[in-house]
Short mmCIF file of C-alpha atoms and ligand atoms in Angstrom, two decimals:
data_model
loop_
_atom_site.label_atom_id
_atom_site.label_comp_id
_atom_site.label_asym_id
_atom_site.label_seq_id
_atom_site.Cartn_x
_atom_site.Cartn_y
_atom_site.Cartn_z
CA MET A 288 109.72 111.30 88.84
CA ARG A 289 112.11 113.35 90.99
CA GLU A 290 115.78 112.42 91.05
CA MET A 291 118.37 112.29 93.83
CA TRP A 292 120.67 115.24 94.51
CA ILE A 293 124.36 114.34 94.48
CA ASN A 294 127.36 116.64 94.03
CA GLY A 295 125.16 119.58 93.08
CA ALA A 296 123.31 117.74 90.29
CA SER A 297 120.23 115.58 89.83
CA ARG A 298 120.93 111.90 89.45
CA ALA A 299 118.83 108.85 88.68
CA GLY A 300 119.57 105.82 90.85
CA ALA A 301 122.34 103.44 89.69
CA SER A 302 120.01 100.43 89.72
CA GLY A 303 117.19 102.04 87.73
CA GLN A 304 114.74 100.66 90.32
CA THR A 305 112.13 102.94 91.84
CA ILE A 306 109.99 103.20 94.97
CA PRO A 307 106.29 104.14 94.78
CA VAL A 308 105.11 106.93 97.07
CA GLN A 309 101.56 106.60 98.38
CA ASP A 310 99.08 109.23 99.57
CA PRO A 311 97.93 107.82 102.93
CA ALA A 312 94.57 109.62 102.70
CA THR A 313 93.60 107.98 99.39
CA GLU A 314 96.03 105.04 99.06
CA GLU A 315 96.84 106.34 95.54
CA ILE A 316 100.40 106.13 94.20
CA ILE A 317 101.32 109.76 93.60
CA ASP A 318 104.90 109.47 92.33
CA HIS A 319 108.03 107.33 92.26
CA VAL A 320 111.56 108.04 93.46
CA PRO A 321 114.86 106.27 92.78
CA ALA A 322 115.57 103.25 94.96
CA GLY A 323 119.13 104.26 95.82
CA ASN A 324 121.72 101.61 96.65
CA ALA A 325 125.31 101.29 97.84
CA GLU A 326 126.65 102.71 94.58
CA ASP A 327 124.55 105.88 94.91
CA VAL A 328 125.57 106.24 98.55
CA ARG A 329 129.23 105.85 97.56
CA ALA A 330 128.86 108.63 94.97
CA ALA A 331 127.20 110.88 97.55
CA VAL A 332 129.90 110.21 100.17
CA ASP A 333 132.61 110.79 97.49
CA ALA A 334 131.04 114.20 96.80
CA ALA A 335 130.62 115.10 100.47
CA SER A 336 134.22 114.04 101.25
CA ALA A 337 135.60 116.10 98.37
CA ALA A 338 133.57 119.16 99.41
CA PHE A 339 134.53 119.00 103.09
CA ARG A 340 137.97 120.66 103.00
CA GLU A 341 136.78 123.82 101.33
CA TRP A 342 133.53 124.02 103.28
CA ARG A 343 135.29 123.81 106.64
CA ARG A 344 137.84 126.44 105.58
CA LEU A 345 135.17 129.01 104.74
CA ALA A 346 134.84 131.82 107.25
CA ALA A 347 131.99 131.03 109.66
CA GLY A 348 130.28 134.25 108.54
CA GLU A 349 130.21 133.05 104.92
CA ARG A 350 128.62 129.77 105.93
CA ALA A 351 126.13 131.71 108.03
CA GLU A 352 125.07 133.79 105.03
CA MET A 353 124.52 130.62 102.98
CA LEU A 354 122.43 129.06 105.76
CA HIS A 355 120.33 132.20 105.97
CA GLU A 356 119.71 131.83 102.23
CA VAL A 357 118.56 128.21 102.81
CA ALA A 358 116.08 129.56 105.38
CA ALA A 359 114.81 132.24 103.00
CA LYS A 360 114.29 129.69 100.21
CA LEU A 361 112.48 127.31 102.59
CA THR A 362 110.16 130.15 103.56
CA ALA A 363 109.52 131.00 99.91
CA LYS A 364 108.64 127.37 99.18
CA THR A 365 106.34 126.93 102.19
CA GLU A 366 103.13 126.39 100.27
CA GLU A 367 104.63 124.02 97.66
CA LEU A 368 106.46 121.92 100.26
CA ALA A 369 103.63 121.92 102.80
CA THR A 370 101.29 120.57 100.12
CA LEU A 371 103.78 117.88 99.17
CA LEU A 372 104.25 116.97 102.84
CA THR A 373 100.48 116.55 103.21
CA ARG A 374 100.20 114.44 100.09
CA GLU A 375 102.94 112.02 101.02
CA GLY A 376 102.63 112.08 104.83
CA GLY A 377 98.97 112.87 105.52
CA LYS A 378 99.45 115.64 108.12
CA PRO A 379 96.95 118.50 107.80
CA LEU A 380 98.25 121.38 105.69
CA VAL A 381 98.21 123.79 108.60
CA GLU A 382 100.59 121.52 110.54
CA ASN A 383 102.91 121.27 107.54
CA ARG A 384 103.02 125.04 107.16
CA ASP A 385 104.17 125.08 110.79
CA GLU A 386 106.76 122.42 109.97
CA MET A 387 108.13 124.63 107.19
CA GLY A 388 108.26 127.68 109.47
CA TRP A 389 110.06 125.77 112.23
CA SER A 390 112.54 124.31 109.70
CA ALA A 391 113.44 127.74 108.32
CA ALA A 392 113.82 129.06 111.88
CA CYS A 393 116.18 126.18 112.69
CA PHE A 394 118.48 127.13 109.77
CA ARG A 395 118.44 130.78 110.91
CA TYR A 396 119.23 129.78 114.50
CA TYR A 397 122.23 127.64 113.50
CA ALA A 398 123.44 130.21 110.97
CA GLU A 399 123.92 132.58 113.90
CA LEU A 400 125.14 129.99 116.41
CA GLY A 401 127.72 128.79 113.86
CA ARG A 402 128.91 132.35 113.37
CA ASN A 403 129.45 132.63 117.12
CA THR A 404 130.91 129.21 117.68
CA ARG A 405 134.02 129.20 119.83
CA GLY A 406 136.39 127.00 121.79
CA ARG A 407 138.27 128.00 124.96
CA VAL A 408 141.63 129.31 126.05
CA ILE A 409 142.62 127.36 129.16
CA PRO A 410 145.45 127.87 131.67
CA SER A 411 148.66 126.33 130.36
CA ILE A 412 151.08 124.41 132.56
CA GLU A 413 154.07 126.68 131.73
CA PRO A 414 154.28 130.45 131.17
CA SER A 415 155.80 129.86 127.71
CA GLN A 416 152.74 127.98 126.51
CA LEU A 417 149.34 128.53 125.01
CA ALA A 418 146.64 125.91 125.63
CA LEU A 419 143.51 125.91 123.51
CA VAL A 420 140.36 123.79 123.36
CA LEU A 421 139.33 123.71 119.72
CA LYS A 422 135.96 122.73 118.25
CA GLU A 423 136.28 121.12 114.83
CA PRO A 424 133.89 119.55 112.34
CA TYR A 425 133.99 115.76 112.00
CA GLY A 426 133.83 115.56 108.20
CA VAL A 427 130.96 113.79 106.46
CA VAL A 428 127.72 113.42 108.43
CA GLY A 429 125.01 110.91 107.52
CA ALA A 430 121.53 112.19 108.44
CA ILE A 431 118.81 109.50 108.41
CA VAL A 432 115.29 110.84 108.81
CA PRO A 433 111.84 109.27 109.49
CA TRP A 434 108.51 110.06 107.81
CA ASN A 435 106.61 111.97 110.50
CA TYR A 436 108.46 115.32 110.23
CA PRO A 437 110.61 114.86 107.09
CA ILE A 438 111.76 118.46 106.64
CA LEU A 439 111.98 119.48 110.29
CA LEU A 440 113.98 116.46 111.43
CA MET A 441 116.27 116.89 108.42
CA ALA A 442 116.75 120.56 109.42
CA TRP A 443 117.57 119.64 113.05
CA LYS A 444 120.52 117.60 111.71
CA VAL A 445 121.64 119.33 108.53
CA ALA A 446 121.56 122.92 109.87
CA PRO A 447 123.88 122.32 112.87
CA ALA A 448 126.08 119.89 110.90
CA LEU A 449 126.69 122.50 108.17
CA ALA A 450 127.07 125.37 110.66
CA ALA A 451 129.81 123.37 112.40
CA GLY A 452 131.62 122.93 109.05
CA ASN A 453 130.63 119.37 108.14
CA THR A 454 129.22 118.20 104.83
CA VAL A 455 126.14 115.97 104.71
CA VAL A 456 124.50 113.03 103.01
CA THR A 457 120.86 112.85 104.03
CA LYS A 458 118.43 109.99 103.49
CA PRO A 459 114.72 110.62 103.92
CA SER A 460 112.23 107.87 104.73
CA GLU A 461 111.15 105.81 101.72
CA MET A 462 107.58 106.81 102.62
CA THR A 463 108.10 110.59 102.44
CA PRO A 464 110.99 111.28 100.04
CA LEU A 465 109.23 113.78 97.73
CA SER A 466 109.41 116.85 99.95
CA THR A 467 113.09 116.19 100.72
CA LEU A 468 113.98 115.81 97.02
CA ALA A 469 112.21 119.12 96.38
CA LEU A 470 114.82 120.66 98.68
CA ALA A 471 117.52 120.36 96.02
CA GLU A 472 116.65 123.91 94.93
CA VAL A 473 116.96 125.13 98.48
CA PHE A 474 120.56 123.87 98.65
CA GLU A 475 121.54 124.81 95.08
CA HIS A 476 123.58 127.85 96.11
CA LEU A 477 125.86 125.76 98.34
CA PRO A 478 129.12 124.42 96.84
CA PRO A 479 128.49 121.04 95.11
CA GLY A 480 128.71 118.09 97.46
CA VAL A 481 128.07 120.05 100.67
CA VAL A 482 124.54 118.59 100.87
CA ASN A 483 123.55 115.39 99.08
CA ILE A 484 120.17 113.67 99.12
CA VAL A 485 119.93 109.90 98.54
CA THR A 486 116.54 108.17 98.51
CA GLY A 487 115.96 104.50 99.10
CA TYR A 488 114.98 101.79 101.54
CA GLY A 489 116.69 101.52 104.91
CA LYS A 490 118.55 98.31 104.12
CA GLU A 491 119.74 99.33 100.62
CA ALA A 492 120.48 103.04 101.10
CA GLY A 493 120.57 103.66 104.88
CA GLU A 494 122.89 100.84 105.80
CA PRO A 495 125.68 101.65 103.28
CA LEU A 496 125.69 105.17 104.74
CA VAL A 497 126.18 103.77 108.25
CA LEU A 498 128.87 101.35 107.05
CA ASP A 499 130.96 103.81 105.00
CA PRO A 500 134.04 104.56 107.15
CA ARG A 501 134.29 108.06 105.67
CA VAL A 502 130.96 108.95 107.29
CA ARG A 503 132.14 109.99 110.73
CA VAL A 504 128.78 110.72 112.37
CA ILE A 505 125.36 109.16 111.92
CA ALA A 506 122.53 111.35 113.14
CA PHE A 507 119.47 109.12 113.14
CA THR A 508 115.84 109.67 114.06
CA GLY A 509 113.56 106.67 113.84
CA SER A 510 112.39 103.56 115.62
CA LEU A 511 114.09 101.80 118.50
CA GLU A 512 114.54 98.63 116.41
CA THR A 513 116.37 100.45 113.61
CA GLY A 514 118.39 102.48 116.13
CA ARG A 515 119.57 99.30 117.83
CA HIS A 516 120.48 97.73 114.50
CA ILE A 517 122.46 100.81 113.47
CA ALA A 518 124.29 100.83 116.82
CA ARG A 519 125.27 97.19 116.29
CA ILE A 520 126.54 97.58 112.74
CA ALA A 521 128.40 100.82 113.53
CA ALA A 522 130.12 99.36 116.60
CA ASP A 523 133.15 98.02 114.70
CA GLN A 524 133.96 101.52 113.48
CA ILE A 525 133.39 103.15 116.89
CA LYS A 526 131.34 105.62 114.87
CA LYS A 527 129.84 108.64 116.57
CA LEU A 528 126.10 107.98 116.77
CA HIS A 529 123.34 110.33 117.64
CA LEU A 530 120.10 108.41 118.13
CA GLU A 531 116.64 109.97 118.54
CA LEU A 532 114.33 106.99 119.05
CA GLY A 533 110.83 106.21 120.21
CA GLY A 534 108.88 107.42 123.21
CA LYS A 535 105.95 106.65 125.52
CA ASP A 536 105.39 110.09 126.98
CA ALA A 537 103.36 110.51 130.15
CA PHE A 538 101.00 113.41 130.85
CA ILE A 539 100.16 114.05 134.51
CA VAL A 540 97.07 116.14 135.19
CA ALA A 541 97.06 117.41 138.79
CA GLU A 542 93.88 118.10 140.76
CA ASP A 543 94.25 121.90 140.41
CA ALA A 544 94.39 121.76 136.57
CA ASP A 545 91.94 123.98 134.72
CA LEU A 546 89.96 121.50 132.61
CA GLU A 547 89.07 124.17 130.04
CA ILE A 548 92.77 124.11 129.15
CA ALA A 549 93.90 120.65 130.23
CA VAL A 550 91.34 118.78 128.09
CA PRO A 551 92.24 120.35 124.72
CA GLY A 552 95.92 120.43 125.80
CA VAL A 553 96.07 116.69 126.47
CA ALA A 554 94.01 115.92 123.34
CA TRP A 555 96.35 118.01 121.22
CA ALA A 556 99.46 116.39 122.70
CA ALA A 557 98.02 112.91 122.07
CA LEU A 558 96.43 113.46 118.65
CA LEU A 559 98.72 115.89 116.80
CA ASN A 560 99.72 114.26 113.49
CA ALA A 561 97.27 111.44 114.37
CA GLY A 562 99.44 110.60 117.38
CA GLN A 563 102.50 110.04 115.22
CA VAL A 564 104.89 112.40 117.00
CA CYS A 565 107.85 110.99 118.90
CA THR A 566 106.73 113.08 121.89
CA SER A 567 103.04 112.23 121.51
CA THR A 568 101.31 111.82 124.82
CA GLU A 569 100.77 108.06 125.05
CA ARG A 570 99.84 107.70 128.74
CA VAL A 571 97.60 110.03 130.75
CA TYR A 572 97.52 110.04 134.56
CA VAL A 573 94.67 112.11 136.00
CA HIS A 574 94.04 112.82 139.68
CA GLU A 575 91.06 110.79 140.84
CA GLY A 576 89.26 113.88 142.18
CA ILE A 577 88.89 115.41 138.72
CA ALA A 578 89.00 112.21 136.64
CA PRO A 579 85.24 111.80 136.02
CA ARG A 580 84.88 115.36 134.68
CA PHE A 581 88.16 115.15 132.73
CA ILE A 582 87.18 111.86 131.08
CA GLU A 583 83.68 113.03 130.21
CA ARG A 584 85.05 116.15 128.53
CA ILE A 585 87.90 114.52 126.66
CA VAL A 586 85.56 111.85 125.30
CA GLU A 587 83.24 114.57 124.01
CA TYR A 588 86.22 116.45 122.58
CA ALA A 589 87.64 113.37 120.80
CA ARG A 590 84.24 112.48 119.32
CA GLY A 591 83.91 115.99 117.91
CA LEU A 592 87.15 115.90 115.91
CA ARG A 593 86.83 115.66 112.13
CA LEU A 594 88.87 113.04 110.28
CA GLY A 595 89.81 113.56 106.67
CA SER A 596 92.39 114.43 104.08
CA GLY A 597 94.97 116.90 105.31
CA LEU A 598 94.29 118.98 102.19
CA ASN A 599 90.77 119.75 103.47
CA PRO A 600 90.94 122.84 105.70
CA GLU A 601 88.08 121.42 107.83
CA THR A 602 90.17 118.39 108.86
CA ASP A 603 91.36 118.11 112.45
CA VAL A 604 93.01 114.68 112.28
CA GLY A 605 94.52 113.19 109.13
CA PRO A 606 95.28 109.58 108.25
CA MET A 607 98.01 107.44 109.71
CA ILE A 608 101.04 106.93 107.46
CA GLY A 609 100.45 103.32 106.42
CA ALA A 610 98.57 100.07 106.79
CA GLN A 611 101.07 98.32 109.08
CA TYR A 612 101.15 101.29 111.48
CA ARG A 613 97.36 101.21 111.83
CA VAL A 614 97.44 97.45 112.42
CA LYS A 615 99.80 98.05 115.36
CA VAL A 616 97.40 100.58 116.91
CA GLU A 617 94.52 98.15 116.44
CA ALA A 618 96.55 95.41 118.13
CA HIS A 619 97.28 97.66 121.13
CA VAL A 620 93.61 98.65 121.48
CA GLU A 621 92.50 95.03 121.12
CA ASP A 622 95.03 93.86 123.71
CA ALA A 623 93.75 96.53 126.15
CA ARG A 624 90.11 95.67 125.44
CA SER A 625 90.72 91.96 126.00
CA ARG A 626 92.34 92.72 129.40
CA GLY A 627 89.45 94.82 130.66
CA ALA A 628 89.96 98.34 129.27
CA ARG A 629 86.87 100.37 128.37
CA ILE A 630 86.81 102.19 125.05
CA LEU A 631 84.80 105.39 125.48
CA ALA A 632 85.48 106.97 122.10
CA GLY A 633 86.76 105.60 118.77
CA GLY A 634 88.41 102.21 118.85
CA GLN A 635 87.89 101.52 115.18
CA ARG A 636 88.38 102.66 111.58
CA PRO A 637 85.86 105.36 110.62
CA ALA A 638 82.87 103.81 108.86
CA GLY A 639 82.54 106.51 106.22
CA GLN A 640 86.14 106.34 104.98
CA PRO A 641 86.87 103.06 103.22
CA ARG A 642 90.07 104.43 101.59
CA GLY A 643 93.00 105.87 103.49
CA PHE A 644 94.69 104.74 106.70
CA PHE A 645 92.32 106.50 109.10
CA TYR A 646 91.71 105.53 112.71
CA GLU A 647 89.27 107.24 115.03
CA PRO A 648 90.61 109.26 117.97
CA THR A 649 90.32 106.72 120.76
CA VAL A 650 89.88 107.24 124.50
CA LEU A 651 90.45 104.29 126.83
CA THR A 652 90.01 103.98 130.59
CA ASP A 653 90.55 101.12 133.04
CA VAL A 654 93.99 100.56 131.56
CA ASP A 655 97.05 99.42 133.53
CA HIS A 656 100.74 98.87 132.97
CA SER A 657 100.35 95.22 132.01
CA MET A 658 98.81 96.33 128.70
CA ARG A 659 100.81 96.94 125.51
CA ILE A 660 99.09 100.32 125.13
CA MET A 661 100.80 101.50 128.36
CA ARG A 662 104.20 99.93 127.69
CA GLU A 663 105.05 99.91 123.96
CA GLU A 664 105.10 102.88 121.61
CA THR A 665 101.62 102.94 119.98
CA PHE A 666 102.22 105.86 117.56
CA GLY A 667 98.56 106.43 116.81
CA PRO A 668 95.56 108.55 117.88
CA THR A 669 94.98 106.97 121.29
CA ILE A 670 94.43 108.50 124.76
CA PRO A 671 94.70 105.80 127.46
CA ILE A 672 93.83 107.23 130.88
CA MET A 673 94.69 105.99 134.39
CA THR A 674 93.79 107.70 137.66
CA TYR A 675 96.02 108.27 140.71
CA ARG A 676 95.50 109.41 144.30
CA HIS A 677 98.89 110.81 145.40
CA PHE A 678 101.27 112.82 143.24
CA ASP A 679 104.12 110.45 144.20
CA GLU A 680 102.19 107.63 142.60
CA ALA A 681 101.82 109.64 139.37
CA ILE A 682 105.58 110.24 139.27
CA GLN A 683 106.26 106.55 139.77
CA LEU A 684 103.83 105.60 137.02
CA ALA A 685 105.41 108.15 134.66
CA ASN A 686 108.84 106.62 135.32
CA ASP A 687 107.61 103.05 134.93
CA SER A 688 108.62 102.88 131.26
CA PRO A 689 111.70 101.81 129.32
CA PHE A 690 111.44 105.09 127.36
CA GLY A 691 112.35 108.61 128.51
CA LEU A 692 111.76 111.12 125.72
CA GLY A 693 109.36 113.74 127.11
CA ALA A 694 106.80 114.22 129.89
CA ASN A 695 104.03 116.73 130.58
CA LEU A 696 102.35 118.16 133.65
CA TYR A 697 99.37 120.46 134.19
CA THR A 698 99.49 122.25 137.55
CA HIS A 699 100.19 125.61 139.17
CA ASP A 700 101.45 123.97 142.36
CA ALA A 701 105.18 124.82 142.54
CA ARG A 702 105.97 121.90 144.85
CA LYS A 703 104.57 119.46 142.31
CA VAL A 704 106.51 121.15 139.52
CA LYS A 705 109.73 120.82 141.53
CA GLN A 706 109.17 117.13 142.20
CA PHE A 707 108.28 116.61 138.54
CA TYR A 708 111.40 118.23 137.12
CA GLU A 709 113.68 116.62 139.68
CA GLU A 710 112.35 113.09 139.50
CA VAL A 711 110.84 112.41 136.08
CA GLN A 712 113.27 110.59 133.80
CA ALA A 713 112.76 112.32 130.45
CA GLY A 714 114.83 114.60 128.23
CA THR A 715 112.15 117.27 127.78
CA LEU A 716 109.66 118.33 130.43
CA TRP A 717 106.68 120.54 129.71
CA VAL A 718 104.65 122.22 132.46
CA ASN A 719 101.39 123.80 131.27
CA ASP A 720 102.79 124.02 127.71
CA PRO A 721 102.54 120.64 125.97
CA LEU A 722 104.87 119.67 123.15
CA THR A 723 106.39 122.99 122.14
CA ASP A 724 109.93 123.12 120.71
CA ASN A 725 112.46 125.86 121.16
CA ASP A 726 115.44 126.06 118.79
CA ALA A 727 117.60 127.25 121.68
CA GLY A 728 116.65 124.32 123.94
CA PRO A 729 118.14 120.82 123.62
CA PHE A 730 115.79 118.00 122.64
CA GLY A 731 116.43 114.28 123.07
CA GLY A 732 115.81 111.18 125.08
CA MET A 733 116.88 109.25 128.15
CA LYS A 734 116.76 105.45 128.55
CA LEU A 735 115.62 103.65 125.34
CA SER A 736 114.60 106.95 123.73
CA GLY A 737 118.17 107.49 122.60
CA ASN A 738 121.26 109.53 123.27
CA GLY A 739 122.60 112.91 122.26
CA ARG A 740 120.61 116.09 121.89
CA GLU A 741 119.28 118.03 118.92
CA LEU A 742 118.76 121.81 118.94
CA GLY A 743 120.44 124.36 121.19
CA GLU A 744 124.18 124.59 121.72
CA GLU A 745 124.16 120.87 122.53
CA GLY A 746 122.80 120.23 119.03
CA LEU A 747 125.81 122.00 117.49
CA ASP A 748 128.24 120.10 119.70
CA GLU A 749 126.95 116.77 118.38
CA PHE A 750 128.70 117.70 115.14
CA ARG A 751 131.95 119.04 116.60
CA GLU A 752 135.04 117.18 117.78
CA THR A 753 137.00 118.58 120.67
CA LYS A 754 140.77 118.99 120.25
CA HIS A 755 143.22 120.16 122.90
CA LEU A 756 146.28 122.07 121.65
CA HIS A 757 149.44 122.43 123.80
CA TRP A 758 151.77 124.98 122.19
CA ASP A 759 155.12 125.90 123.70
CA PHE A 760 156.52 129.04 122.02
CA GLU A 761 160.07 128.44 123.26
CA GLY A 762 160.15 124.72 122.71
CA GLY A 763 163.13 124.10 125.05
CA ALA A 764 163.97 120.79 126.72
CA LYS A 765 161.85 120.09 129.76
CA SER A 766 163.23 119.33 133.18
CA TRP A 767 160.98 116.29 133.54
CA TRP A 768 162.17 114.52 130.38
CA TYR A 769 164.13 111.33 130.77
CA PRO A 770 167.05 111.43 131.47
CA TYR A 771 167.16 115.13 132.49
CA GLY A 772 164.84 114.72 135.46
CA ARG A 773 166.87 111.85 136.84
CA ASN A 774 170.24 113.62 136.37
CA GLY A 775 169.06 116.99 137.68
P1 LIG B 3 112.26 103.67 110.98
O1 LIG B 3 113.27 103.29 112.01
O2 LIG B 3 111.51 102.60 110.30
O3 LIG B 3 112.96 104.51 109.82
C1 LIG B 3 113.68 105.69 110.05
C2 LIG B 3 114.71 105.88 108.96
O4 LIG B 3 115.70 104.87 109.05
C3 LIG B 3 114.14 105.78 107.53
O5 LIG B 3 114.79 106.73 106.70
C4 LIG B 3 114.52 104.37 107.13
O6 LIG B 3 114.63 104.17 105.75
C5 LIG B 3 115.87 104.22 107.80
N1 LIG B 3 116.30 102.86 108.01
C6 LIG B 3 115.53 101.75 108.17
N2 LIG B 3 116.30 100.66 108.31
C7 LIG B 3 117.59 101.08 108.25
C8 LIG B 3 118.85 100.41 108.33
N3 LIG B 3 118.94 99.08 108.48
N4 LIG B 3 119.98 101.15 108.24
C9 LIG B 3 119.90 102.49 108.08
N5 LIG B 3 118.74 103.17 107.96
C10 LIG B 3 117.59 102.47 108.07
O7 LIG B 3 111.30 104.72 111.70
P2 LIG B 3 109.98 105.40 111.08
O8 LIG B 3 108.87 104.41 111.12
O9 LIG B 3 110.32 106.10 109.82
O10 LIG B 3 109.70 106.55 112.16
C11 LIG B 3 108.90 106.39 113.28
C12 LIG B 3 109.77 106.23 114.51
O11 LIG B 3 110.61 107.38 114.65
C13 LIG B 3 108.97 106.16 115.79
O12 LIG B 3 109.50 105.14 116.61
C14 LIG B 3 109.20 107.51 116.43
O13 LIG B 3 109.09 107.55 117.82
C15 LIG B 3 110.59 107.83 116.00
N6 LIG B 3 110.83 109.27 116.07
C16 LIG B 3 111.66 109.74 117.05
C17 LIG B 3 111.89 111.10 117.18
C18 LIG B 3 112.81 111.64 118.23
O14 LIG B 3 113.22 112.77 118.11
N7 LIG B 3 113.16 110.87 119.25
C19 LIG B 3 111.26 111.98 116.29
C20 LIG B 3 110.41 111.47 115.31
C21 LIG B 3 110.22 110.09 115.21
#
């Protein structure tokens, strides 16, 4: 059993209780981790608070060197961690190698951005004064991470938080804690307490982190329900919250789209990680002129994908993370079917795989916005397709959602692109390039998909307070002070 990482040392949980970790491809229990509680969180926040003063005082260049070392260690552990990620999370190994590469790149990016971080000198109101806008770390940051990209979404929070001079307590999902605990070695060269890892359930270990007044920022990625709950319980403390929540991303395929590219592009955007990506394509709008050919090809494509364990190099689509997540997908498909949708591929558990939380890549047509599959986050391997006649209509359909995380478009028509980027309500827009991330570009949601941005300069600013300094070198009495102003 792996232990938690607090104040630069391994630590068993205070309660002695443990959480089983299951391989979603086999349903086997592969390990146990400590079920952390409020006492463990308190110890981690004690350590992070004590480490903060020295960490923030370090020269930015010294912190940058240490973050580069984190990146180098992540790269060296790619194979070990990618395998662990597949075992606990189900994603195919090749996708987890990518996750490791992107995570290391994120630490390198923020190492350099942190080294170059700066405030501003602004015009002062008197010649004898200096006025500065200063960017300062908050203190202790709580980073709460979901199961679908455990290392990457940790990196998106921890790298900028550390680069800005904060210390961190991070809590991975109870479903995928093993890969995060294996990171202790990656952080070993940092001063004790700068990074702490607490495992546990949301209620027992996540909530005490949110409620501790010494934790000045909560950076959270997860479901809308948990995000709302966190916002409610943090309200009394007016705590700075950064929430990356669910999505219901639209993909518009215009009539000029090249189907050789659009079909695998849409399938990839919808089925990557078995559809369990916050920016998974969950609604497809295809122009009616190309819809019959598009649908025929995507059905054929989906039927040809191979389901299996992510450890098998032949696998295209791995299992879903757990039983209750698959039940939700089944409920959405059933709701659509009962209201008149046609299921042209998939729509069931694969017959040959009795163990593991697999679900066949599923293509649905004749769907509409009254169905759960077009309104709620499905988070599974589904491709529901609607057709449209005018581009305006496609834009309106894309915006007809309470979520606003990402949106995609295939076209080479510049007028459509302009309308798309001006009118679609989503934090990330992809044109002819579905679902790519760029460390330099901010990522985050509008509407119910959350607030704040990760990555880019905006991602560093989430972890920096702004201070305004007025400094008068002479310090004389001012003409406008009472009673001088009145007398003069
Ligand atoms: P979840 O909300 O169940 O859990 C996320 C994390 O919050 C876990 O670590 C969990 O233990 C913790 N948690 C649960 N209850 C808590 C509480 N009361 N207080 C504090 N912490 C608590 O989400 P999940 O099922 O792990 O992840 C899937 C969800 O994440 C999907 O909705 C998906 O869209 C979303 N997601 C969003 C993004 C994004 O960037 N917007 C990225 C990935 C995933």
